[in-house]
Coordinates of C-alpha atoms in Angstrom, one line a residue:
M1 CA 0.0 0.0 0.0
S2 CA 1.2 3.5 -0.8
K3 CA 2.6 5.3 2.2
G4 CA 0.2 8.0 3.5
A5 CA -2.6 7.0 1.1
P6 CA -6.0 8.1 2.4
T7 CA -7.6 4.9 3.7
E8 CA -9.4 6.1 6.9
R9 CA -13.0 7.5 6.7
A10 CA -12.7 10.7 8.8
R11 CA -16.0 12.5 8.1
V12 CA -19.4 11.9 6.4
I13 CA -21.3 15.0 5.2
D14 CA -25.0 14.7 4.5
C15 CA -25.3 17.2 1.6
R16 CA -29.1 16.9 1.3
Q17 CA -29.0 17.3 -2.5
D18 CA -30.8 14.1 -3.4
A19 CA -27.9 12.3 -5.1
V20 CA -24.5 14.1 -5.0
R21 CA -23.3 14.0 -8.7
A22 CA -19.9 15.5 -8.2
V23 CA -17.5 16.7 -5.5
R24 CA -14.4 18.8 -6.2
Y25 CA -11.7 20.4 -4.0
N26 CA -10.8 24.0 -4.8
V27 CA -7.2 24.8 -5.9
D28 CA -5.7 25.1 -2.3
G29 CA -7.9 22.3 -0.8
N30 CA -9.5 24.4 1.9
Y31 CA -13.0 24.1 0.4
C32 CA -15.0 21.8 -1.8
L33 CA -18.0 22.1 -4.1
T34 CA -20.8 19.5 -4.5
C35 CA -23.5 19.4 -7.2
G36 CA -26.6 17.4 -6.8
S37 CA -29.5 16.2 -8.8
D38 CA -31.6 18.8 -7.0
K39 CA -29.9 21.4 -9.3
T40 CA -27.9 23.0 -6.5
V41 CA -24.2 23.6 -6.0
K42 CA -23.0 23.9 -2.4
L43 CA -19.7 25.2 -1.0
W44 CA -18.4 23.3 2.0
N45 CA -15.5 23.3 4.6
P46 CA -14.8 19.5 4.3
I47 CA -12.7 19.3 7.5
K48 CA -15.5 20.8 9.7
G49 CA -18.3 19.4 7.5
S50 CA -19.9 22.8 7.5
L51 CA -22.1 24.3 4.7
L52 CA -20.9 27.8 3.7
K53 CA -23.1 28.7 0.7
T54 CA -25.8 27.2 -1.5
Y55 CA -26.2 28.2 -5.2
A56 CA -29.5 27.3 -6.7
G57 CA -29.6 26.2 -10.4
T58 CA -32.1 27.2 -13.0
G59 CA -32.6 23.7 -14.3
N60 CA -31.3 24.6 -17.8
E61 CA -28.9 22.1 -19.3
I62 CA -25.4 23.5 -19.9
F63 CA -24.1 20.6 -22.0
N64 CA -26.7 20.2 -24.7
E65 CA -24.8 17.4 -26.5
A66 CA -25.4 14.9 -23.6
T67 CA -28.3 12.6 -24.2
D68 CA -28.6 11.7 -20.5
S69 CA -27.6 13.1 -17.1
V70 CA -24.2 14.8 -16.8
L71 CA -22.7 13.0 -13.8
S72 CA -19.3 14.6 -13.4
I73 CA -17.3 17.6 -14.5
D74 CA -13.7 18.8 -14.1
I75 CA -12.2 22.1 -15.2
N76 CA -8.6 22.7 -16.3
G77 CA -7.8 26.2 -17.6
G78 CA -9.8 26.6 -20.8
E79 CA -11.1 23.1 -20.9
I80 CA -14.0 21.2 -19.3
V81 CA -14.4 17.5 -19.3
A82 CA -17.8 16.0 -18.6
G83 CA -18.8 12.4 -18.0
S84 CA -22.3 11.3 -18.7
A85 CA -24.8 8.5 -18.2
D86 CA -24.9 8.1 -22.0
C87 CA -21.5 6.3 -21.9
N88 CA -19.5 9.2 -23.3
Y89 CA -17.1 11.7 -22.0
R90 CA -16.9 15.1 -23.6
L91 CA -14.0 17.5 -23.8
Y92 CA -15.0 21.1 -24.3
S93 CA -12.6 23.8 -25.4
I94 CA -13.8 27.1 -24.0
R95 CA -11.4 29.1 -26.1
E96 CA -12.0 27.3 -29.4
G97 CA -15.7 26.6 -28.9
N98 CA -15.5 22.9 -29.9
V99 CA -16.3 19.6 -28.3
N100 CA -14.7 16.1 -28.7
I101 CA -16.9 13.1 -27.7
D102 CA -15.4 9.7 -26.8
F103 CA -17.5 6.6 -26.2
M104 CA -16.6 4.6 -23.1
G105 CA -19.1 1.7 -23.3
E106 CA -20.3 2.2 -19.8
S107 CA -21.9 5.1 -17.9
V108 CA -19.2 7.5 -16.9
N109 CA -19.5 8.3 -13.2
S110 CA -16.5 10.5 -12.6
V111 CA -13.9 12.3 -14.8
H112 CA -10.7 14.2 -13.9
F113 CA -7.8 15.8 -15.8
T114 CA -4.4 14.4 -14.8
P115 CA -2.1 17.0 -13.1
D116 CA -0.2 17.5 -16.4
G117 CA -3.5 18.1 -18.2
N118 CA -2.6 15.7 -21.0
C119 CA -5.0 12.8 -20.0
V120 CA -8.4 12.2 -18.5
L121 CA -9.0 9.7 -15.8
A122 CA -12.6 8.3 -15.9
S123 CA -14.4 5.9 -13.6
T124 CA -17.3 3.9 -15.2
Q125 CA -20.4 2.1 -14.0
D126 CA -18.6 -1.3 -14.3
G127 CA -16.2 -0.3 -11.6
S128 CA -13.1 0.3 -13.7
L129 CA -10.8 3.3 -13.9
R130 CA -9.6 4.3 -17.4
L131 CA -6.7 6.6 -18.3
M132 CA -7.5 8.2 -21.6
D133 CA -5.3 10.4 -23.9
K134 CA -7.1 13.7 -23.9
M135 CA -6.4 14.6 -27.6
S136 CA -6.8 11.2 -29.3
G137 CA -9.3 9.5 -26.9
K138 CA -7.1 6.4 -26.9
M139 CA -7.2 4.3 -23.7
L140 CA -3.7 4.3 -22.2
A141 CA -4.5 2.1 -19.2
S142 CA -7.4 0.3 -17.5
L143 CA -7.4 -0.3 -13.8
L144 CA -9.5 -3.1 -12.2
D145 CA -9.3 -4.6 -8.7
S146 CA -6.2 -6.7 -9.6
N147 CA -4.2 -3.5 -10.3
V148 CA -5.3 -1.5 -7.3
L149 CA -2.5 -0.5 -4.8
A150 CA -5.0 0.5 -2.0
K151 CA -8.7 -0.2 -1.9
L152 CA -11.0 1.8 0.3
E153 CA -13.8 -0.2 2.1
H154 CA -16.5 2.2 0.9
P155 CA -19.9 1.7 2.4
S156 CA -21.6 2.3 -1.0
K157 CA -21.1 0.0 -4.1
V158 CA -21.3 2.9 -6.5
V159 CA -19.2 6.0 -5.9
H160 CA -20.5 8.9 -8.1
S161 CA -17.5 11.2 -7.7
L162 CA -14.0 11.5 -6.2
S163 CA -11.6 14.4 -5.6
P164 CA -8.0 14.1 -4.4
H165 CA -6.8 17.0 -2.3
P166 CA -4.3 19.1 -4.3
K167 CA -1.7 19.1 -1.5
K168 CA -2.5 16.7 1.3
Q169 CA -3.2 12.9 1.4
H170 CA -6.9 13.4 1.6
L171 CA -9.7 12.2 -0.7
L172 CA -13.3 13.1 -1.0
T173 CA -15.8 10.6 -2.4
A174 CA -19.6 11.0 -3.0
A175 CA -22.2 8.3 -2.9
G176 CA -25.9 8.9 -2.7
Q177 CA -26.5 12.2 -0.8
L178 CA -23.3 11.7 1.3
V179 CA -19.7 13.0 0.9
Y180 CA -17.0 11.0 2.7
L181 CA -13.6 12.5 3.7
W182 CA -10.8 10.0 3.7
V183 CA -7.4 10.6 5.3
S184 CA -4.2 8.6 5.9
K185 CA -3.8 6.7 9.2
N186 CA -0.9 8.9 10.1
D187 CA -2.5 12.2 9.3
E188 CA -1.5 14.4 12.2
D189 CA -3.1 17.5 10.7
F190 CA -6.7 16.2 10.8
E191 CA -8.9 17.4 13.7
C192 CA -12.5 16.3 14.1

């Protein structure tokens, strides 16, 4: 197991958003955002589990190309990647105004840009993680249970979203209407 990997569930936040579709840390990791199927976005302090602000949505679809629910988004500079229940992930270029669509074969639960911005990491309904080349859409690697270095004993079978902390060995996961904060066993900075 990787030293310092977040394996201990330290906090559970009931977001009261019906199903939490995505959770993301901000750039410095002090706050996180959740989006729910109730069309709200909420700003949280994940360490304290406290709600700071609620933004109500209008119900209008932002991503008109999706034929089913958009389940996850990630933003990297001038690009947005969105995973959808229609088995596709979409890469939107804000600057160029175009979209690339790649078929995954399974509902895409969560998507993230890699730190270098060259690839997309996607989790799908069948439980696999796939590393995709951002420009070509080619699958570079597929991770299943046999390849996992550390496995979290998550109380929910389907995790809708995950967000690694940008600086610490913390991980946020979302399942149902709950957000879970995971920390490493040796995390001396965490205070309940």
